[in-house]
GROMACS .gro file of C-alpha atoms in nm:
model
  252
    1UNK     CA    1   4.587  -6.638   8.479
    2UNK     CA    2   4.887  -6.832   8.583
    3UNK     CA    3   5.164  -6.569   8.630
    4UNK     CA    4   5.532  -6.720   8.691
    5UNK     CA    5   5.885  -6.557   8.702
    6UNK     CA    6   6.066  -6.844   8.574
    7UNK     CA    7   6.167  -6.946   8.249
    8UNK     CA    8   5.909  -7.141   8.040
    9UNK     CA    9   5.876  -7.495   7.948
   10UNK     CA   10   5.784  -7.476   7.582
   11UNK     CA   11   5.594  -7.785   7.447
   12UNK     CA   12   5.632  -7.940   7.085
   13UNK     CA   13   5.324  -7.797   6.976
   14UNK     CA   14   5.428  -7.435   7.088
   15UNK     CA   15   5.259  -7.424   7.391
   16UNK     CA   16   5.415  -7.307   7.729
   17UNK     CA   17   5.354  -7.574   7.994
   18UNK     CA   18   5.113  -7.474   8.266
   19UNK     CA   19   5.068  -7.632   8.598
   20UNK     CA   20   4.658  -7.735   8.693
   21UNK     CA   21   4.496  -7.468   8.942
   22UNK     CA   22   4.578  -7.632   9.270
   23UNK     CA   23   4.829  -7.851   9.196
   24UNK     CA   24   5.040  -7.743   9.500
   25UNK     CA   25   4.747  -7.697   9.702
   26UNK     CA   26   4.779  -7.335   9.763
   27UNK     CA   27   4.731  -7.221   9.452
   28UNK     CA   28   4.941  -6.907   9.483
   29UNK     CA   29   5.060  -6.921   9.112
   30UNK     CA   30   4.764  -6.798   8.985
   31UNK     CA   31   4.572  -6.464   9.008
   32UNK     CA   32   4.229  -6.441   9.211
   33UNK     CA   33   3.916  -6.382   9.007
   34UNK     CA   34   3.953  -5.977   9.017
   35UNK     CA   35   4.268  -6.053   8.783
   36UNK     CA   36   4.512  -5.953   9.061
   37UNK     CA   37   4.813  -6.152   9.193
   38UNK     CA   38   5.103  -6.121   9.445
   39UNK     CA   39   5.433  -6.199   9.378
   40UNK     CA   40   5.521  -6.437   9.702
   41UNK     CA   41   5.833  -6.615   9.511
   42UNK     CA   42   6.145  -6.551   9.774
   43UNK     CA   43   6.406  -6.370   9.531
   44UNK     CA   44   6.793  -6.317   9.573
   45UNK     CA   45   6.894  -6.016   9.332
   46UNK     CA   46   7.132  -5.729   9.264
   47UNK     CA   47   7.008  -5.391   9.240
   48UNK     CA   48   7.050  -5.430   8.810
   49UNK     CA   49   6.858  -5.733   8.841
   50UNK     CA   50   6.576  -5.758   8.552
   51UNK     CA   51   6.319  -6.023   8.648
   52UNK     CA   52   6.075  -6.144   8.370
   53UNK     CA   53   5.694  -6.122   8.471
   54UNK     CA   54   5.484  -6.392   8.265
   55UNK     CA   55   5.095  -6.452   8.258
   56UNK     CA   56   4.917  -6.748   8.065
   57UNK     CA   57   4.561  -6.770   8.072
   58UNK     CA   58   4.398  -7.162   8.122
   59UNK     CA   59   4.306  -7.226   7.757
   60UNK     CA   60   4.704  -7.054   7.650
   61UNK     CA   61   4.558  -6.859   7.360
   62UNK     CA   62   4.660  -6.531   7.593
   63UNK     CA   63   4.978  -6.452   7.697
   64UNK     CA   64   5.173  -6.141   7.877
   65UNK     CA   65   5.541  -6.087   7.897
   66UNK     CA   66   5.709  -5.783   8.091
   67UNK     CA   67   6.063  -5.732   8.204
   68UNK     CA   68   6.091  -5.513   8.590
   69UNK     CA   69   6.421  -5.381   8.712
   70UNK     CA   70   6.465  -5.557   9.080
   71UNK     CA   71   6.352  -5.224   9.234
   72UNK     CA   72   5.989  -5.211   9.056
   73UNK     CA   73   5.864  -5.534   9.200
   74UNK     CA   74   5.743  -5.373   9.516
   75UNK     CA   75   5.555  -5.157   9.307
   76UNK     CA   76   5.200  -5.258   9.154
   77UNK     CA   77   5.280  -5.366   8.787
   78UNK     CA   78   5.014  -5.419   8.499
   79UNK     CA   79   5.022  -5.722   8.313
   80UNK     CA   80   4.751  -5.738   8.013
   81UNK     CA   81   4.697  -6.022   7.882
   82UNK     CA   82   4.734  -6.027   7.464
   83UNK     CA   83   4.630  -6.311   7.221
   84UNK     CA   84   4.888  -6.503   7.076
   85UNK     CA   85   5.082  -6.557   6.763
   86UNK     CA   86   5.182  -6.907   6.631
   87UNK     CA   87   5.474  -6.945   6.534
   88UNK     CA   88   5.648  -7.212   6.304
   89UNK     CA   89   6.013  -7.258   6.173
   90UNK     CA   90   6.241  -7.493   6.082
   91UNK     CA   91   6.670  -7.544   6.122
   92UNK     CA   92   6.853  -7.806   5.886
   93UNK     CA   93   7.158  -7.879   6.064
   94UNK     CA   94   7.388  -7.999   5.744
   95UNK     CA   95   7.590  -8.295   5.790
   96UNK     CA   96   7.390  -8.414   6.125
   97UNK     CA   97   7.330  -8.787   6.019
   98UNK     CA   98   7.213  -8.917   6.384
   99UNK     CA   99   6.932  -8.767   6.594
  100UNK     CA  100   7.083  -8.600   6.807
  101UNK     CA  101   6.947  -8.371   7.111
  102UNK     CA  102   6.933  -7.979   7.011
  103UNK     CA  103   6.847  -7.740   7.283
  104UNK     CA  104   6.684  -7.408   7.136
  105UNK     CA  105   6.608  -7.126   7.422
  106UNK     CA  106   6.388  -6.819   7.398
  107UNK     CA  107   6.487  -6.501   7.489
  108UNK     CA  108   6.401  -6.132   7.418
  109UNK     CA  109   6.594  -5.959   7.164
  110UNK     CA  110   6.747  -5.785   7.494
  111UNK     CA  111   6.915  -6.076   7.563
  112UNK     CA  112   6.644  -6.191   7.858
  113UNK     CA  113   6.601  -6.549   7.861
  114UNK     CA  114   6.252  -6.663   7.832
  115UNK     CA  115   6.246  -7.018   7.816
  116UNK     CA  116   6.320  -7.335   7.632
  117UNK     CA  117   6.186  -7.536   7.369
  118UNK     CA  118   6.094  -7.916   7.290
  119UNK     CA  119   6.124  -7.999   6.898
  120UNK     CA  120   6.035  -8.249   6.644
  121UNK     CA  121   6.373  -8.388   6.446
  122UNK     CA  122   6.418  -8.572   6.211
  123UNK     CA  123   6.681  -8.775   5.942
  124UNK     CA  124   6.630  -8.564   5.601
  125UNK     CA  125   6.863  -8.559   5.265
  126UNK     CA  126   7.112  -8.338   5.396
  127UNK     CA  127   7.084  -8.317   5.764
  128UNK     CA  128   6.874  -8.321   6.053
  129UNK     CA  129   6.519  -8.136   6.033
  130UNK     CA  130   6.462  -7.961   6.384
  131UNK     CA  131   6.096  -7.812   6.346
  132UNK     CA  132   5.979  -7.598   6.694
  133UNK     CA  133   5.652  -7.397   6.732
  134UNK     CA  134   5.554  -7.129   6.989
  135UNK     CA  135   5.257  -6.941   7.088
  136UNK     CA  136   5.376  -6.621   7.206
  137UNK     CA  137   5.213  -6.237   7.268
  138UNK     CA  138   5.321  -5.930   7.003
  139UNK     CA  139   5.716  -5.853   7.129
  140UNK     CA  140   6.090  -5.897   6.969
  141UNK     CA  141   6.248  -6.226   7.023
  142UNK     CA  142   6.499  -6.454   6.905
  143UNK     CA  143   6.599  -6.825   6.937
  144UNK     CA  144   6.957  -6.927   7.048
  145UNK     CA  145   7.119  -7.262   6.985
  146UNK     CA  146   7.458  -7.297   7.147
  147UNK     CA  147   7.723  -7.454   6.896
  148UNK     CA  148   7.752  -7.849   6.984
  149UNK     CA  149   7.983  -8.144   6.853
  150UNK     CA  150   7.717  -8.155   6.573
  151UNK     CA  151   7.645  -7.824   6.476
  152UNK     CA  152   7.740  -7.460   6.455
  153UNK     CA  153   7.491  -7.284   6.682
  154UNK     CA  154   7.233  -7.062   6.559
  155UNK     CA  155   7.032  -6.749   6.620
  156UNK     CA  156   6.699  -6.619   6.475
  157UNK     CA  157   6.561  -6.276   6.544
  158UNK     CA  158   6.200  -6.218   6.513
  159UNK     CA  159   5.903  -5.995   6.569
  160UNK     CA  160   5.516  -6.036   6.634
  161UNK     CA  161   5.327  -5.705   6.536
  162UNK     CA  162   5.033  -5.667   6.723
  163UNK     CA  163   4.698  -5.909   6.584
  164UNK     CA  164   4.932  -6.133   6.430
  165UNK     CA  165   4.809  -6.440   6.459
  166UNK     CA  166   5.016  -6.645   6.233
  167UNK     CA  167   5.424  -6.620   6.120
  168UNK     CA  168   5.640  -6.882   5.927
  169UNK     CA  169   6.054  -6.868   6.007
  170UNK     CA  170   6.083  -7.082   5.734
  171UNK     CA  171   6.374  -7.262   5.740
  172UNK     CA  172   6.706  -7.217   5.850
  173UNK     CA  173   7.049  -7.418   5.717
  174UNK     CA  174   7.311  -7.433   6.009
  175UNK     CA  175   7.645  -7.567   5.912
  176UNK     CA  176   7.790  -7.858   6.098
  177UNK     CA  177   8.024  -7.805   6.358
  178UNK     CA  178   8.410  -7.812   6.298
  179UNK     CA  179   8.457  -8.125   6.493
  180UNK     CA  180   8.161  -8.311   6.297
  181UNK     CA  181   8.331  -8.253   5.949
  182UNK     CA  182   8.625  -8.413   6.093
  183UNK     CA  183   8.446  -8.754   6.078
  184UNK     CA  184   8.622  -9.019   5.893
  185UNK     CA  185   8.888  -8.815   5.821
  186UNK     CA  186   9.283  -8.792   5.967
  187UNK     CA  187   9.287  -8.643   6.343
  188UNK     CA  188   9.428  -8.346   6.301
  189UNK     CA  189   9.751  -8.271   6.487
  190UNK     CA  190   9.773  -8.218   6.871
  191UNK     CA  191   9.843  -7.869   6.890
  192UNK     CA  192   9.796  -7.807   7.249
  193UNK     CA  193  10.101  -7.691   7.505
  194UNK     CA  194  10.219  -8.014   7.654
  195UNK     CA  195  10.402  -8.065   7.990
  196UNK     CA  196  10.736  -8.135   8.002
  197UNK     CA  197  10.786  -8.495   7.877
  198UNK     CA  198  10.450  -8.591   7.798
  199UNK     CA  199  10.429  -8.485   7.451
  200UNK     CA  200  10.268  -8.744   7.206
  201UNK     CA  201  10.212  -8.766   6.868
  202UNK     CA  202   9.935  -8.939   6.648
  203UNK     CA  203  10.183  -9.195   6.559
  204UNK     CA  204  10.277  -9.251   6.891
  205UNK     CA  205   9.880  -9.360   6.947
  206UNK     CA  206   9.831  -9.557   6.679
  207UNK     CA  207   9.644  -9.874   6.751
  208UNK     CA  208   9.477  -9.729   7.036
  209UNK     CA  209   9.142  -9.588   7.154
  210UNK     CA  210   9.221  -9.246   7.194
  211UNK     CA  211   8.959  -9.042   7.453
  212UNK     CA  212   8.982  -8.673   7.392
  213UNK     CA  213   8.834  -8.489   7.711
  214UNK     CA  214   8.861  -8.103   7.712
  215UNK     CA  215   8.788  -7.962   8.018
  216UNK     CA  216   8.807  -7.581   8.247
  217UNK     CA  217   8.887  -7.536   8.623
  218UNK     CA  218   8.570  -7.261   8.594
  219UNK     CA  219   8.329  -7.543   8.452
  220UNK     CA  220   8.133  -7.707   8.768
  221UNK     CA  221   7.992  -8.043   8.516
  222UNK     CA  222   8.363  -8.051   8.372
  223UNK     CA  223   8.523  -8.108   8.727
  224UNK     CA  224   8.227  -8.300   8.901
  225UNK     CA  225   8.267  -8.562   8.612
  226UNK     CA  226   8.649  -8.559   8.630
  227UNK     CA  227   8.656  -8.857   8.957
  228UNK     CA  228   8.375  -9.041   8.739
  229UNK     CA  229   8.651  -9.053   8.449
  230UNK     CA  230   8.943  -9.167   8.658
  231UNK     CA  231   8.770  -9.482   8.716
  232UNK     CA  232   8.679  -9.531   8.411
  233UNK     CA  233   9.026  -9.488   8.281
  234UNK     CA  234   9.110  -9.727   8.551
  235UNK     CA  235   8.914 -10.002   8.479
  236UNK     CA  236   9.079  -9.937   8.050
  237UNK     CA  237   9.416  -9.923   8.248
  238UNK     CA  238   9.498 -10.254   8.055
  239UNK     CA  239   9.354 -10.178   7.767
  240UNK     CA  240   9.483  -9.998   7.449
  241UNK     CA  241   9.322  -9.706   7.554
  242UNK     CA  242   9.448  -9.379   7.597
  243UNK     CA  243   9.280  -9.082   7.802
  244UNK     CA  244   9.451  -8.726   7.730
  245UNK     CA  245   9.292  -8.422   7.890
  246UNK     CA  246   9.333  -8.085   7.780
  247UNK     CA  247   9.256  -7.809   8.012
  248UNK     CA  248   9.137  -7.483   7.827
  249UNK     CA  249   9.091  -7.136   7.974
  250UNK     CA  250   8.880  -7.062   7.783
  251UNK     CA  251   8.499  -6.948   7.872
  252UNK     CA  252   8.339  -6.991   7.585
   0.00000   0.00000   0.00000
């Protein structure tokens, strides 16, 4: 069996990507024909560390899942091997009318992340159709969505009883996100704390491009993209364009 402690590259078709026998040439990643396997991944961790444990077998119709405190990995730890269930479901986001990405992770219903999923979307009456599928051993689970431009966010709970081979989601409706039902309607007003002397209004913008950029000092993509913007606001410098940045404490 392959046996990994990262999260898991889930496939369209439900499957958790799996890397060939020797495809590093050492072929550490995978246990030795007596089924055993050591652990030779270099880990950083605090004491309250919980590491995930996963085995896949080559054909990926058996799977094994366990969660080990940081201090239990020196210790020999059984992983058995159990077949899998298939699992379908389906998320109409409501108002989406572009395909847009939607990244859906897996995680155990104690919060553990697991991995992340590829999806089929598509334009329906209504919304965007996001269909997933995963193959995955008897446990409690649930898919996360983080809320986007486009869409609320979502989160479905689920079990797999052991021998269950087959289970339907069905489908979920998420509602569109605040910001997306604003779309082709008035901005609303710019109720943010100005600094002294640079308050504007809507009406003071009108005619313009205006490029809304909300931003934290404690998100690292938010400042490593803030010199990228300066330029581009300097090459718009003679343009009607207007850049306003709002800085949000925020960590959600």
């Amino acid at each position: 069996a392959w046996v990994t402690n990262e999260t898991l590259q889930i496939r369209a078709d439900g499957y958790a990507y799996v890397p060939s026998r020797d495809w590093d040439g050492r072929d550490q990643d995978w246990s030795d024909s007596a089924g055993k396997f050591e652990l030779k991944t270099p880990l950083t961790l605090r004491r309250d560390a919980v590491v995930p444990l996963i085995a896949i077998n080559p054909d990926r119709d058996r799977m094994a899942i366990r969660f080990l405190a940081a201090d239990q990995l020196a210790q020999p730890q059984p992983l058995v091997l159990q077949p899998v269930c298939h699992v379908r479901g389906r998320c109409l986001l409501e108002g989406v009318a572009e395909t847009v990405d939607v990244s859906v992770g897996l995680a155990s219903s104690a919060g553990q992340s697991l991995g992340f999923l590829s999806t089929r979307r598509a334009l329906v009456a209504g919304g965007l159709r996001v269909e997933f599928q995963l193959r995955l051993p008897p446990g409690d689970y649930v898919l996360k969505s983080r809320g986007s431009s486009h869409h609320a966010g979502f989160s479905i709970p689920f079990s797999i009883a052991v021998g269950q081979s087959e289970l339907d989601l069905g489908t979920k409706t998420v509602p569109a996100a605040a910001t997306a039902l604003l779309r082709g309607k008035p901005a609303p007003a710019l109720d943010v704390l100005w600094r002294p002397g640079q308050e504007v209004t809507w009406e003071k913008l009108h005619g313009k491009v205006v490029v809304l950029d909300f931003w934290g000092t404690w998100c690292g993509p938010c400042v490593s993209d803030t010199p990228v913007l300066m330029d581009i606001a300097q090459q718009f410098r003679e343009k009607p364009v207007e850049w306003i940045a709002v800085h949000t404490p925020n960590l959600e």
